[in-house]
Each structure stands twice: as C-alpha cells, then as structure tokens.
mmCIF file of the C-alpha atoms, coordinates in Angstrom:
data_MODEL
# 
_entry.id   MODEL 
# 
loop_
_atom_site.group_PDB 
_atom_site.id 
_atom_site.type_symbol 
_atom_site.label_atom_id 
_atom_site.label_alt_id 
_atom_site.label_comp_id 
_atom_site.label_asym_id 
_atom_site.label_entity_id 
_atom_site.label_seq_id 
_atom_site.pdbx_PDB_ins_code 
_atom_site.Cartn_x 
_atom_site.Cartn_y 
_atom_site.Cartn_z 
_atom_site.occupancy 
_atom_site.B_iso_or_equiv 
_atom_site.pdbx_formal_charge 
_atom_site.auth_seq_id 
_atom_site.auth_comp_id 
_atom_site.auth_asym_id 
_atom_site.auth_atom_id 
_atom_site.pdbx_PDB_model_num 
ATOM 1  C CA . UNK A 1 1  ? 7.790  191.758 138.611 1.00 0.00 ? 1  UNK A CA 1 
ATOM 2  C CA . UNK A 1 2  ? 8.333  195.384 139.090 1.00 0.00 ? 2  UNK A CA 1 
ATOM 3  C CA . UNK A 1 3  ? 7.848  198.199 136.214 1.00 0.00 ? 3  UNK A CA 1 
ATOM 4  C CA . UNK A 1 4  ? 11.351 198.558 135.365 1.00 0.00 ? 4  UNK A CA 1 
ATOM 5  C CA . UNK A 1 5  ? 11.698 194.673 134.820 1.00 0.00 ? 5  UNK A CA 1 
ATOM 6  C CA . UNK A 1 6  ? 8.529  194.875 132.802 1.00 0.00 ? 6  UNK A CA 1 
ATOM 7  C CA . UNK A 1 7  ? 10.037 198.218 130.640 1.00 0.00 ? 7  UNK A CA 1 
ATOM 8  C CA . UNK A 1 8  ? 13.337 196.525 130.416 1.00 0.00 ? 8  UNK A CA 1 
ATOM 9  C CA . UNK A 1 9  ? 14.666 196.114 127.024 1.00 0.00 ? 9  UNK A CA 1 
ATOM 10 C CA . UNK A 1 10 ? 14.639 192.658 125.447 1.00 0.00 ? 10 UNK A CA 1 
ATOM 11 C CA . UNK A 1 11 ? 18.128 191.872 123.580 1.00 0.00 ? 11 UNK A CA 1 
ATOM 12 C CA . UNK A 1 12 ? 19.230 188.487 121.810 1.00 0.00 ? 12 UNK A CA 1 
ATOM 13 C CA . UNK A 1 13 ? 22.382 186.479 120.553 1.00 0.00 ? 13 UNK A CA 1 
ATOM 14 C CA . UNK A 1 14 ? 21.670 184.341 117.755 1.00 0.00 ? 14 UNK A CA 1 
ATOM 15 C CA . UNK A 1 15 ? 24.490 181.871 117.332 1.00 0.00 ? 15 UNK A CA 1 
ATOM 16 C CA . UNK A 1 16 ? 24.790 180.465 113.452 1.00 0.00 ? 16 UNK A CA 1 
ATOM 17 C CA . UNK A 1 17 ? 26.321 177.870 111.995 1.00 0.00 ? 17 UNK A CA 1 
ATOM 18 C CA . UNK A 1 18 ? 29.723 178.823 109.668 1.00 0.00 ? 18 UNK A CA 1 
ATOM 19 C CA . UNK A 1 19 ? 27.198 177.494 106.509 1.00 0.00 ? 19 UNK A CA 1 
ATOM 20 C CA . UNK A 1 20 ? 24.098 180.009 108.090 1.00 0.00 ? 20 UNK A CA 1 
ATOM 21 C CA . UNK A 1 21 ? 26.467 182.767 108.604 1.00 0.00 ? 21 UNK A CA 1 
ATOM 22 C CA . UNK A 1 22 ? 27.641 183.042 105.052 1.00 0.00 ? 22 UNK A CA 1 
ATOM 23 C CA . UNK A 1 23 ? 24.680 182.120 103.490 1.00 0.00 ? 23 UNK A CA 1 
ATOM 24 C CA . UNK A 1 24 ? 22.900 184.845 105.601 1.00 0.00 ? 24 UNK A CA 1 
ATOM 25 C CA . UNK A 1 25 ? 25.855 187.460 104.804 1.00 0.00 ? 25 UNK A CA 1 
ATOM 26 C CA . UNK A 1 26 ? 25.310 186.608 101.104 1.00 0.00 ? 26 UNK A CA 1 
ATOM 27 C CA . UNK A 1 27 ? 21.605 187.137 100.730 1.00 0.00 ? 27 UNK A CA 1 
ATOM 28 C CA . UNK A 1 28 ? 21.571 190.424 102.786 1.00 0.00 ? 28 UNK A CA 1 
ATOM 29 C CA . UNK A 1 29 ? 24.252 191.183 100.749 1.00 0.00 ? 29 UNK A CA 1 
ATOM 30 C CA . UNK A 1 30 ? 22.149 191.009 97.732  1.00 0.00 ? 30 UNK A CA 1 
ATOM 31 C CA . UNK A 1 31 ? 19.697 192.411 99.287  1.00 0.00 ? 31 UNK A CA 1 
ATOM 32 C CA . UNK A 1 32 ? 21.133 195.327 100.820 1.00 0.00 ? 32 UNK A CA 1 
ATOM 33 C CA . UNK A 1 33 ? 23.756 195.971 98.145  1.00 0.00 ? 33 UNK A CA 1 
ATOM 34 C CA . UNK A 1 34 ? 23.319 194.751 94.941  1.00 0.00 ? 34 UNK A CA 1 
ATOM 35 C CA . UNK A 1 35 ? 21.291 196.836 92.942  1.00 0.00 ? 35 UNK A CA 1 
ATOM 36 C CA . UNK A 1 36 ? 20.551 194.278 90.427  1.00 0.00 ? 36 UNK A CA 1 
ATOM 37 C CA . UNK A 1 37 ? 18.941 191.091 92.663  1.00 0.00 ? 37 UNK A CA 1 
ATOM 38 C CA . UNK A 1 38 ? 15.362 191.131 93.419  1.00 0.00 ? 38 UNK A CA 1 
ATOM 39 C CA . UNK A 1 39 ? 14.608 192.268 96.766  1.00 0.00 ? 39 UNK A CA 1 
ATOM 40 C CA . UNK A 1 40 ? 11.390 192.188 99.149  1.00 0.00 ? 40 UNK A CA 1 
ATOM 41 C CA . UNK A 1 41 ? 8.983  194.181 97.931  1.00 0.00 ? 41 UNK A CA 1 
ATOM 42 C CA . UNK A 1 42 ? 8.050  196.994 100.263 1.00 0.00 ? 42 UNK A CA 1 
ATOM 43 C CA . UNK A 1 43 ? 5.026  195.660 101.206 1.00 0.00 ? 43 UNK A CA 1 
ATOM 44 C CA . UNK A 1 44 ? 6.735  192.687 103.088 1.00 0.00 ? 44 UNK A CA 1 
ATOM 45 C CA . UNK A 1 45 ? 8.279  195.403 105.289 1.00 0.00 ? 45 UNK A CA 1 
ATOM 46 C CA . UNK A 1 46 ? 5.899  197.144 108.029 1.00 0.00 ? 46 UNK A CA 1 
ATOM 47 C CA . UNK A 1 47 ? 8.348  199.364 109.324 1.00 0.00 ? 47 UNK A CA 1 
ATOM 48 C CA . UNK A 1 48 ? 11.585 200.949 108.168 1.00 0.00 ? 48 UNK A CA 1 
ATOM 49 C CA . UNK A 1 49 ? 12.945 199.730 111.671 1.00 0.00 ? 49 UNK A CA 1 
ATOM 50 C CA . UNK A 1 50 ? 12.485 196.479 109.783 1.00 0.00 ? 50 UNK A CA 1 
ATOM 51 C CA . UNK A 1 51 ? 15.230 197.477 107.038 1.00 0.00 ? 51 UNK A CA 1 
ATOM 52 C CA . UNK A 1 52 ? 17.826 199.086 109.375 1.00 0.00 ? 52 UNK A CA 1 
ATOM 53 C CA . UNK A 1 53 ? 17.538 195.787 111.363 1.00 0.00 ? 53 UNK A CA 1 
ATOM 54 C CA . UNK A 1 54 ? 18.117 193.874 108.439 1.00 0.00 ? 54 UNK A CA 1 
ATOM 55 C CA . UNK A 1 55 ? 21.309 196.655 107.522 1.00 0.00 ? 55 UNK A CA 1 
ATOM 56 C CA . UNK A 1 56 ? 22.447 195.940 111.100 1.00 0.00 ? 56 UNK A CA 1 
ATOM 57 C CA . UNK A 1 57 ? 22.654 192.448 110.832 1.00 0.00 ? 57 UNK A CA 1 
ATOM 58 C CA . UNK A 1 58 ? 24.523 192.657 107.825 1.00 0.00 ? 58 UNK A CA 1 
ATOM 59 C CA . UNK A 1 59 ? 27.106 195.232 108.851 1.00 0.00 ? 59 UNK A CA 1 
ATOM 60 C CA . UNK A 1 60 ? 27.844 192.891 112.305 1.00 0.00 ? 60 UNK A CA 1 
ATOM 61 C CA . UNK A 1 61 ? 28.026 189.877 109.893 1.00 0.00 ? 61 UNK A CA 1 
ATOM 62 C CA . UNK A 1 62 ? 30.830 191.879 107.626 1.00 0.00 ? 62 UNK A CA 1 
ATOM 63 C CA . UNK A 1 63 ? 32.568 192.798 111.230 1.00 0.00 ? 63 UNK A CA 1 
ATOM 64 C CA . UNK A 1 64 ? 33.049 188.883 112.272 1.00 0.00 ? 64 UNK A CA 1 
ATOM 65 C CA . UNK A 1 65 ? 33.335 186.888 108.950 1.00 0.00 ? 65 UNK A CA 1 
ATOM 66 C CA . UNK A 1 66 ? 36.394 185.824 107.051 1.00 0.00 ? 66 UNK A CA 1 
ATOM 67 C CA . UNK A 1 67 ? 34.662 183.741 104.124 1.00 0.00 ? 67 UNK A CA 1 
ATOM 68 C CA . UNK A 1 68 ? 33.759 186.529 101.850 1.00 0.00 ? 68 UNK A CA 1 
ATOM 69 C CA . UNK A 1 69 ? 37.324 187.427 101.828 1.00 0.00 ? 69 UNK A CA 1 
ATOM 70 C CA . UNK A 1 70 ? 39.025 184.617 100.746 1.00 0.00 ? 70 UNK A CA 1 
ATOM 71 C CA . UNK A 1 71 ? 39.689 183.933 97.457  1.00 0.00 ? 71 UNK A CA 1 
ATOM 72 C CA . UNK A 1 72 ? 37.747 180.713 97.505  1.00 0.00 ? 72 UNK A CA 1 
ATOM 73 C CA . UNK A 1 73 ? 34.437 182.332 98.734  1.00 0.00 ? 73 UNK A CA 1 
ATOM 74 C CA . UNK A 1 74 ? 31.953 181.385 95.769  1.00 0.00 ? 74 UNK A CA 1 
ATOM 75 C CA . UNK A 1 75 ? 33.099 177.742 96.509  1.00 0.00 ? 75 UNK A CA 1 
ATOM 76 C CA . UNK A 1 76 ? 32.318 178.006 100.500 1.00 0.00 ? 76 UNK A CA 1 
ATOM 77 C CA . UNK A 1 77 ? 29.268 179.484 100.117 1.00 0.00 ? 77 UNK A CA 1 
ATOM 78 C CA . UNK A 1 78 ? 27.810 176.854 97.174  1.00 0.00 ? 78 UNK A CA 1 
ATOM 79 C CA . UNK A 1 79 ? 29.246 174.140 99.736  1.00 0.00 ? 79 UNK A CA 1 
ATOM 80 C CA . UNK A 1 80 ? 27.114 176.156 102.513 1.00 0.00 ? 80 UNK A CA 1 
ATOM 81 C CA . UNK A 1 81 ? 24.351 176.475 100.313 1.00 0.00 ? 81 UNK A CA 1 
ATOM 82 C CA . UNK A 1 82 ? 24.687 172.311 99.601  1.00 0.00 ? 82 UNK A CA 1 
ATOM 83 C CA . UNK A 1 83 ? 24.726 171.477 103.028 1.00 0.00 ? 83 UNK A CA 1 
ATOM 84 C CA . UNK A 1 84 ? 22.163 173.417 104.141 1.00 0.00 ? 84 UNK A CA 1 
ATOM 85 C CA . UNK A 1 85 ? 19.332 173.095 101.615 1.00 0.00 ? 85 UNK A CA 1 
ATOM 86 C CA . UNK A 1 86 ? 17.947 169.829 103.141 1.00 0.00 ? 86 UNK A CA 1 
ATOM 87 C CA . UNK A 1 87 ? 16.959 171.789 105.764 1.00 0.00 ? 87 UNK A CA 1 
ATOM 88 C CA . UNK A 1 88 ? 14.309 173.363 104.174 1.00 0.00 ? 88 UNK A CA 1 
ATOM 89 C CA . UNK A 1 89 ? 12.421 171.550 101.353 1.00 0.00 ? 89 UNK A CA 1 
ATOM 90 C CA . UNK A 1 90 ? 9.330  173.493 101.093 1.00 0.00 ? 90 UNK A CA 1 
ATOM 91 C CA . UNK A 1 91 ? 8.696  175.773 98.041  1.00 0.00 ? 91 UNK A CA 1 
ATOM 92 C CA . UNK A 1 92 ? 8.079  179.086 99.944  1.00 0.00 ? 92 UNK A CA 1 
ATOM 93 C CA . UNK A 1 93 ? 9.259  180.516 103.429 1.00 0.00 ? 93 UNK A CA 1 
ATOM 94 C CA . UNK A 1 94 ? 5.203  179.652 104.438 1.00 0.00 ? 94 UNK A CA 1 
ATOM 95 C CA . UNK A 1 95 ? 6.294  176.224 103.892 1.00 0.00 ? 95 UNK A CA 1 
# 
C-alpha cells in the first residue's frame, strides 16, 4: 500500500430503511432544532466535529425525504417507530 492509499480519505453510504430514515430525521430534528427536547449533554460529545456531523446528517436527511411533509407525518413516523422498536429491547443504547 503506498502513502497516498494510506492518507486517502475514508467516506461511507449508509443505506436506511424508509422507518430508520424518518425516525432518524425526527430525533435529530429534536435534537438539532427543538429547543424544548432534551438533548445529549455535552459531555457525550468529544468534539464539535461530532455536532456538525450530526447537523450534516440531518440537513442531507431534509434534502431526500418526503414524510415530514405530508400531512400524515405524525402517523408514519408512530408506524416507523412501531415497527422498529423490536429491534432494540434493551433499556439504554449500552444495551
């Protein structure tokens, strides 16, 4: 492997679900927009990279969904939220 292979930038593509996408959109919504939800607490954050990353995310989510436009939104995203949360029965992200 040569040095500019080993300095090369790494990049990703998540793919989500419909159900991740606006259940993702909605939380970093909260999170980066409503000034009344509970947030993370700074000290979950190491870096403010961490936040514009999060910002980021949420701006390209806002670019390529439909959902939180329609009229019926609240009722797509509690379906989302219904068929998701059997993924995930632990009581904190630690599990």
């Amino acid at each position: 492997m040569t040095v500019e292979q080993n300095s090369a930038p790494d990049t990703a593509q998540i793919q989500l679900t419909p159900d991740e996408s606006i259940v993702l959109f909605e939380l970093l919504s909260r999170w980066c927009e409503d000034g009344k939800s509970p947030t993370p607490e700074a000290s979950c954050f190491e870096s403010t990279a961490e936040g514009a990353v999060l910002h980021g995310l949420l701006a390209d989510l806002a670019k390529q969904l439909i959902a939180p436009s329609k009229a019926d939104y609240d009722s797509l995203l509690n379906g989302a939220r219904d068929r998701l949360k059997g993924n995930w029965d632990f009581p904190t992200l630690r599990g």
